[in-house]
């Protein structure tokens, strides 16, 4: 019996959430006094794969199959089920990302496993059997789920568990089971990126703006601030509904849930549906001209004033500080 961790990469490079999920899986493997196998799909770069040993993976299985270089849910689920069988894994862990959210239930069904989605802490074992704390209702509450099944699948929220160095020299093995034609149900023809932008779900710094900005023509100052900080940009729902910003920037209950180290909310009132997706951010800074705006109740730092005056000054100050 072992633990398997599925590790995502972006064009061959691992991001912070990859090291977090490996560290988390390693801690579970240690709790159970067993080994950790990492599986990586569509990346055969040995130097990059070795980094997973730094966070505790003793074996790294990889497949360089080019048919699988873009995420295909059915095919990835089949491959992970085979990897779990090869590693004799009772527990499979992955990131609660867009692809992890799709993949985990499918894999759990294939393995006959219990599933916890959105874990935020290590499982409690012992008297509490195998109980995992997870984020519920878009981050407004926590629930504790006890997995009674022998096999378990867990998805870990980004930024919920620290990447912890645990140096191991991993055995790196190619693993290329045949992919069934029927598993390749979708074909990624083209990936179109917003060039040079920081990816929002993974961002450590986020500059977000709402209807207080009045119109899309005023987003230049938001982008200037984000660029000065090296931050991703985000927005409230009405802003993306109105087409002022693309939908992939919409955060909240019905958008992306983020938990960066710093979330700067500009001209956003702080409605409960917005807070649902951002309240686990480590530090929240609110800029709003209304001192009664609900967002101030959850802010670590608040500036009451006109965003059109404050934001350019803040950007200049950051640029001056950074030299
Ligand atoms: P407003 O509520 O209009 O607030 C604008 C703020 O800007 C005000 O606080 C105002 O004081 C301030 N302001 C105005 N001018 C300035 C200025 N010059 N300088 C500084 N501050 C200024 N919303 C989300 O964001 N995400 C979701 O996922 C989401 N899901 C929803 C799901 C459901 C089922 C429902 C019913 C609603 C959902 N909403 C969501 C909408 C949510 O209820 C709010 O309507 C929305 O968050 C408000 O957006 P806002 O704060 O940008 O706009």
Coordinates of C-alpha atoms and ligand atoms in Angstrom, one line a residue:
X1 CA 0.0 0.0 0.0
X2 CA 1.4 3.4 -1.0
X3 CA 0.4 7.0 -1.7
X4 CA 0.3 8.3 -5.3
X5 CA 0.4 12.0 -6.2
X6 CA -0.6 13.3 -9.6
X7 CA 1.5 16.4 -10.3
X8 CA 0.5 19.0 -12.9
X9 CA 2.9 21.1 -14.9
X10 CA 2.6 24.1 -17.1
X11 CA 4.5 23.4 -20.4
X12 CA 7.0 21.2 -18.6
X13 CA 7.6 23.4 -15.6
X14 CA 6.2 22.7 -12.1
X15 CA 4.5 25.6 -10.3
X16 CA 4.2 26.2 -6.6
X17 CA 1.0 24.2 -6.2
X18 CA 2.8 21.2 -7.6
X19 CA 5.4 21.3 -4.8
X20 CA 2.6 21.9 -2.3
X21 CA 0.7 18.8 -3.3
X22 CA 3.8 16.6 -3.3
X23 CA 4.7 17.9 0.2
X24 CA 1.1 17.2 1.3
X25 CA 1.1 13.7 -0.1
X26 CA 4.5 13.0 1.4
X27 CA 3.2 14.0 4.8
X28 CA 0.3 11.5 4.4
X29 CA 2.7 8.8 3.3
X30 CA 4.7 9.5 6.5
X31 CA 1.6 9.4 8.6
X32 CA 0.9 5.9 7.1
X33 CA 4.6 4.9 7.1
X34 CA 4.6 4.2 3.4
X35 CA 6.2 5.5 0.3
X36 CA 5.2 8.2 -2.2
X37 CA 5.1 7.9 -5.9
X38 CA 4.5 10.9 -8.1
X39 CA 3.0 10.6 -11.6
X40 CA 3.6 13.2 -14.3
X41 CA 1.8 13.2 -17.7
X42 CA 3.3 14.7 -20.8
X43 CA 6.7 15.8 -19.3
X44 CA 9.9 13.8 -19.6
X45 CA 12.4 16.5 -18.6
X46 CA 14.5 14.6 -16.0
X47 CA 15.9 17.7 -14.4
X48 CA 12.4 19.0 -13.8
X49 CA 11.1 15.6 -12.6
X50 CA 14.0 15.3 -10.1
X51 CA 12.6 18.4 -8.3
X52 CA 9.7 16.3 -7.1
X53 CA 12.3 14.4 -5.0
X54 CA 13.1 17.6 -3.2
X55 CA 9.6 17.5 -1.8
X56 CA 9.6 13.9 -0.9
X57 CA 8.6 11.7 -4.0
X58 CA 10.8 8.6 -3.9
X59 CA 9.6 7.4 -7.3
X60 CA 8.5 9.5 -10.2
X61 CA 6.5 7.9 -13.0
X62 CA 6.3 9.9 -16.2
X63 CA 4.8 9.5 -19.6
X64 CA 6.0 11.6 -22.5
X65 CA 3.1 10.5 -24.8
X66 CA 2.5 13.6 -27.0
X67 CA -1.2 12.6 -27.4
X68 CA -1.5 13.4 -23.7
X69 CA 0.4 16.7 -23.6
X70 CA -2.9 18.6 -23.1
X71 CA -5.4 17.6 -20.5
X72 CA -7.9 14.9 -21.6
X73 CA -10.1 13.8 -18.7
X74 CA -10.9 10.2 -19.6
X75 CA -7.4 9.4 -20.8
X76 CA -5.8 10.9 -17.7
X77 CA -8.2 9.1 -15.5
X78 CA -7.3 5.8 -17.2
X79 CA -3.6 6.5 -16.9
X80 CA -3.8 7.4 -13.2
X81 CA -5.9 4.3 -12.5
X82 CA -3.1 2.2 -14.0
X83 CA -0.4 4.2 -12.2
X84 CA -2.3 3.6 -8.9
X85 CA -2.4 -0.1 -9.6
X86 CA 1.3 -0.2 -10.5
X87 CA 2.2 1.7 -7.3
X88 CA -0.3 -0.3 -5.3
X89 CA -1.6 3.0 -4.1
X90 CA -4.5 3.2 -1.7
X91 CA -4.5 7.0 -1.7
X92 CA -4.3 9.3 -4.7
X93 CA -3.7 13.0 -4.1
X94 CA -3.9 15.9 -6.7
X95 CA -4.4 19.6 -6.8
X96 CA -7.9 21.0 -6.6
X97 CA -7.3 22.8 -9.9
X98 CA -9.6 23.0 -13.0
X99 CA -8.3 19.7 -14.2
X100 CA -8.1 18.1 -10.7
X101 CA -11.8 19.0 -10.1
X102 CA -12.7 17.1 -13.3
X103 CA -10.3 14.3 -12.9
X104 CA -10.7 13.3 -9.2
X105 CA -14.4 12.2 -9.3
X106 CA -13.8 10.2 -12.5
X107 CA -10.8 8.5 -11.0
X108 CA -12.5 7.9 -7.7
X109 CA -15.4 6.2 -9.5
X110 CA -12.9 4.0 -11.4
X111 CA -11.0 3.0 -8.3
X112 CA -14.2 2.6 -6.1
X113 CA -12.6 5.2 -3.8
X114 CA -14.1 7.8 -1.5
X115 CA -13.4 11.4 -2.5
X116 CA -12.6 14.5 -0.6
X117 CA -12.4 17.6 -2.8
X118 CA -10.8 20.9 -1.6
X119 CA -8.8 19.6 1.4
X120 CA -7.2 22.3 3.4
X121 CA -5.3 20.2 6.1
X122 CA -3.7 16.8 6.6
X123 CA -6.1 13.9 7.4
X124 CA -6.6 13.2 11.1
X125 CA -6.0 9.5 11.6
X126 CA -6.3 7.5 14.9
X127 CA -9.6 7.9 16.7
X128 CA -11.0 10.0 13.9
X129 CA -10.2 7.3 11.4
X130 CA -9.3 9.2 8.2
X131 CA -11.0 12.6 8.6
X132 CA -10.1 15.4 6.2
X133 CA -10.9 19.0 6.7
X134 CA -12.2 20.6 3.5
X135 CA -13.4 24.0 2.4
X136 CA -17.2 24.0 1.8
X137 CA -19.7 26.5 0.4
X138 CA -17.1 28.4 -1.6
X139 CA -14.9 28.9 1.4
X140 CA -17.6 30.1 3.8
X141 CA -17.4 27.0 6.0
X142 CA -15.3 24.0 6.6
X143 CA -16.6 20.4 6.7
X144 CA -14.9 17.3 8.1
X145 CA -15.2 14.2 5.9
X146 CA -14.4 10.7 7.2
X147 CA -13.4 8.4 4.4
X148 CA -14.3 4.8 5.3
X149 CA -13.4 3.2 1.9
X150 CA -10.1 1.4 1.5
X151 CA -9.2 3.6 -1.4
X152 CA -9.2 7.4 -1.2
X153 CA -8.8 10.3 -3.6
X154 CA -8.1 13.8 -2.2
X155 CA -7.8 17.1 -4.0
X156 CA -5.8 19.8 -2.2
X157 CA -6.6 23.5 -2.4
X158 CA -3.7 25.6 -3.7
X159 CA -2.0 27.7 -1.0
X160 CA -3.5 25.4 1.7
X161 CA -0.4 23.4 2.6
X162 CA 3.2 24.7 2.4
X163 CA 5.8 23.3 0.0
X164 CA 8.2 21.5 2.4
X165 CA 11.6 20.3 1.4
X166 CA 12.2 16.7 2.2
X167 CA 15.2 15.8 0.0
X168 CA 15.0 12.4 -1.6
X169 CA 16.7 11.3 -4.8
X170 CA 13.8 9.9 -6.7
X171 CA 13.9 6.8 -9.0
X172 CA 12.6 8.2 -12.4
X173 CA 10.7 5.6 -14.5
X174 CA 9.0 6.0 -17.8
X175 CA 5.4 4.7 -17.7
X176 CA 3.5 4.6 -20.9
X177 CA 0.4 2.4 -20.9
X178 CA -1.5 2.2 -24.2
X179 CA -4.1 4.9 -24.5
X180 CA -7.5 3.7 -25.8
X181 CA -8.9 5.7 -28.8
X182 CA -12.2 5.9 -26.9
X183 CA -10.4 7.7 -24.0
X184 CA -9.3 10.5 -26.3
X185 CA -12.8 11.9 -26.6
X186 CA -11.6 15.5 -26.9
X187 CA -8.8 17.0 -28.9
X188 CA -7.1 20.2 -27.9
X189 CA -6.5 22.0 -31.2
X190 CA -5.1 25.3 -30.0
X191 CA -4.2 27.0 -26.8
X192 CA -4.7 30.8 -26.8
X193 CA -3.0 32.7 -24.0
X194 CA -3.3 36.2 -22.7
X195 CA 0.4 37.0 -23.3
X196 CA 2.7 37.8 -20.4
X197 CA -0.1 37.6 -17.7
X198 CA 0.3 36.0 -14.4
X199 CA -2.1 33.0 -14.0
X200 CA -4.9 33.9 -11.6
X201 CA -5.6 30.6 -9.9
X202 CA -1.9 30.2 -9.0
X203 CA -1.1 33.9 -8.3
X204 CA 0.5 34.9 -5.0
X205 CA -0.5 38.5 -5.6
X206 CA -3.8 39.6 -7.1
X207 CA -5.1 43.1 -8.0
X208 CA -8.9 43.0 -8.3
X209 CA -11.4 45.7 -9.3
X210 CA -15.1 46.1 -9.3
X211 CA -17.9 48.3 -10.5
X212 CA -16.4 51.2 -8.7
X213 CA -14.0 51.6 -11.6
X214 CA -17.0 52.9 -13.7
X215 CA -16.0 51.3 -17.1
X216 CA -13.5 49.2 -19.0
X217 CA -11.6 52.2 -20.1
X218 CA -10.3 52.7 -16.5
X219 CA -8.6 49.3 -16.2
X220 CA -5.2 50.7 -17.4
X221 CA -4.4 51.8 -13.8
X222 CA -5.3 48.4 -12.5
X223 CA -3.0 46.7 -15.0
X224 CA -0.3 49.3 -14.2
X225 CA -0.5 48.4 -10.5
X226 CA -0.6 44.6 -11.2
X227 CA 2.5 45.0 -13.5
X228 CA 4.3 47.0 -10.9
X229 CA 3.7 44.2 -8.3
X230 CA 4.0 41.2 -10.7
X231 CA 0.4 40.4 -9.8
X232 CA -2.5 38.8 -11.6
X233 CA -5.6 40.8 -12.3
X234 CA -9.2 39.8 -11.2
X235 CA -12.6 41.3 -11.1
X236 CA -16.1 41.1 -9.6
X237 CA -18.9 39.3 -11.4
X238 CA -20.8 42.4 -12.6
X239 CA -17.6 43.6 -14.3
X240 CA -17.2 40.4 -16.3
X241 CA -20.9 40.1 -16.9
X242 CA -20.8 43.6 -18.4
X243 CA -17.9 42.5 -20.7
X244 CA -15.5 45.0 -19.1
X245 CA -13.1 42.2 -18.3
X246 CA -12.9 38.5 -19.5
X247 CA -14.8 35.9 -17.6
X248 CA -11.6 34.1 -16.5
X249 CA -10.9 37.0 -14.2
X250 CA -14.2 36.7 -12.3
X251 CA -13.6 35.6 -8.7
X252 CA -16.1 34.6 -6.2
X253 CA -18.8 32.0 -5.5
X254 CA -19.6 31.6 -9.2
X255 CA -16.1 32.3 -10.4
X256 CA -12.6 31.3 -9.5
X257 CA -11.7 30.8 -5.8
X258 CA -8.3 32.3 -5.1
X259 CA -6.2 32.3 -1.9
X260 CA -3.1 34.5 -2.7
X261 CA -0.8 36.0 -0.2
X262 CA -2.1 39.4 -1.1
X263 CA -5.5 40.4 -2.5
X264 CA -6.0 44.1 -3.3
X265 CA -9.7 44.9 -3.8
X266 CA -10.4 48.2 -5.5
X267 CA -13.9 49.6 -5.9
X268 CA -15.5 46.3 -4.9
X269 CA -18.3 46.4 -2.2
X270 CA -17.5 43.0 -0.7
X271 CA -20.8 41.1 -1.3
X272 CA -20.9 37.7 0.4
X273 CA -20.7 36.0 -3.1
X274 CA -17.5 37.8 -3.9
X275 CA -16.0 37.2 -0.5
X276 CA -16.7 33.4 -0.9
X277 CA -14.0 33.2 -3.5
X278 CA -11.3 35.4 -1.9
X279 CA -11.7 35.4 1.9
X280 CA -9.0 32.8 2.4
X281 CA -6.4 35.2 1.0
X282 CA -3.6 35.7 3.5
X283 CA -3.7 39.6 3.5
X284 CA -6.6 41.6 2.1
X285 CA -6.2 45.3 1.2
X286 CA -9.4 47.2 0.4
X287 CA -9.6 50.5 -1.4
X288 CA -13.1 51.9 -1.4
X289 CA -14.6 55.4 -1.1
X290 CA -17.5 54.2 1.1
X291 CA -16.3 53.6 4.7
X292 CA -19.3 51.4 5.3
X293 CA -18.4 49.0 2.4
X294 CA -18.7 45.4 3.8
X295 CA -15.3 44.5 2.4
X296 CA -13.7 46.6 5.2
X297 CA -14.9 44.0 7.8
X298 CA -12.6 41.3 6.3
X299 CA -9.8 43.7 5.4
X300 CA -6.3 43.5 7.0
X301 CA -5.6 47.0 5.6
X302 CA -8.2 49.5 4.4
X303 CA -7.9 52.8 2.5
X304 CA -11.1 54.9 2.4
X305 CA -10.9 57.1 -0.6
X306 CA -11.2 57.5 -4.4
X307 CA -9.5 54.7 -6.3
X308 CA -8.8 57.1 -9.1
X309 CA -6.5 59.1 -6.8
X310 CA -5.1 56.3 -4.7
X311 CA -4.2 53.6 -7.2
X312 CA -1.8 55.7 -9.4
X313 CA -0.1 57.0 -6.3
X314 CA 0.3 53.4 -5.0
X315 CA 1.7 52.3 -8.3
X316 CA 4.2 55.1 -8.4
X317 CA 5.3 54.3 -4.8
X318 CA 5.7 50.6 -5.6
X319 CA 7.8 51.5 -8.7
X320 CA 9.9 53.9 -6.7
X321 CA 10.4 51.3 -3.9
X322 CA 11.4 48.6 -6.5
X323 CA 13.7 51.1 -8.2
Ligands
LIG1 P1 -20.9 47.2 -6.4 O1 -21.7 46.4 -5.4 O2 -21.7 48.1 -7.3 O3 -19.8 47.9 -5.6 C1 -19.0 48.9 -6.2 C2 -18.1 49.5 -5.0 O4 -17.2 50.4 -5.5 C3 -19.0 50.2 -3.9 O5 -18.6 49.6 -2.6 C4 -18.5 51.6 -4.0 O6 -18.5 52.3 -2.8 C5 -17.1 51.5 -4.6 N1 -16.7 52.7 -5.4 C6 -17.4 53.4 -6.3 N2 -16.7 54.4 -6.8 C7 -15.4 54.3 -6.2 C8 -14.2 55.0 -6.3 N3 -14.1 56.0 -7.2 N4 -13.2 54.6 -5.6 C9 -13.3 53.6 -4.7 N5 -14.4 52.9 -4.5 C10 -15.5 53.2 -5.3 N6 -20.2 38.7 -7.3 C11 -18.9 38.4 -7.4 O7 -18.0 39.3 -7.4 N7 -18.5 37.1 -7.6 C12 -19.3 36.1 -7.7 O8 -18.9 34.9 -7.9 C13 -20.7 36.3 -7.5 N8 -21.6 35.3 -7.6 C14 -22.9 35.6 -7.3 C15 -23.8 34.6 -7.3 C16 -25.2 34.8 -7.1 C17 -26.1 33.7 -7.0 C18 -25.6 36.2 -6.9 C19 -27.0 36.4 -6.6 C20 -24.7 37.2 -6.9 C21 -23.3 37.0 -7.2 N9 -22.4 38.0 -7.2 C22 -21.1 37.7 -7.4 C23 -22.8 39.4 -7.3 C24 -22.7 40.0 -5.9 O9 -23.8 39.8 -5.1 C25 -22.5 41.6 -6.0 O10 -23.5 42.1 -6.8 C26 -21.1 41.9 -6.7 O11 -20.1 41.3 -6.1 C27 -20.9 43.4 -6.7 O12 -19.9 43.8 -7.5 P2 -19.0 45.1 -7.2 O13 -18.6 45.1 -5.8 O14 -18.0 45.2 -8.2 O15 -20.1 46.2 -7.4

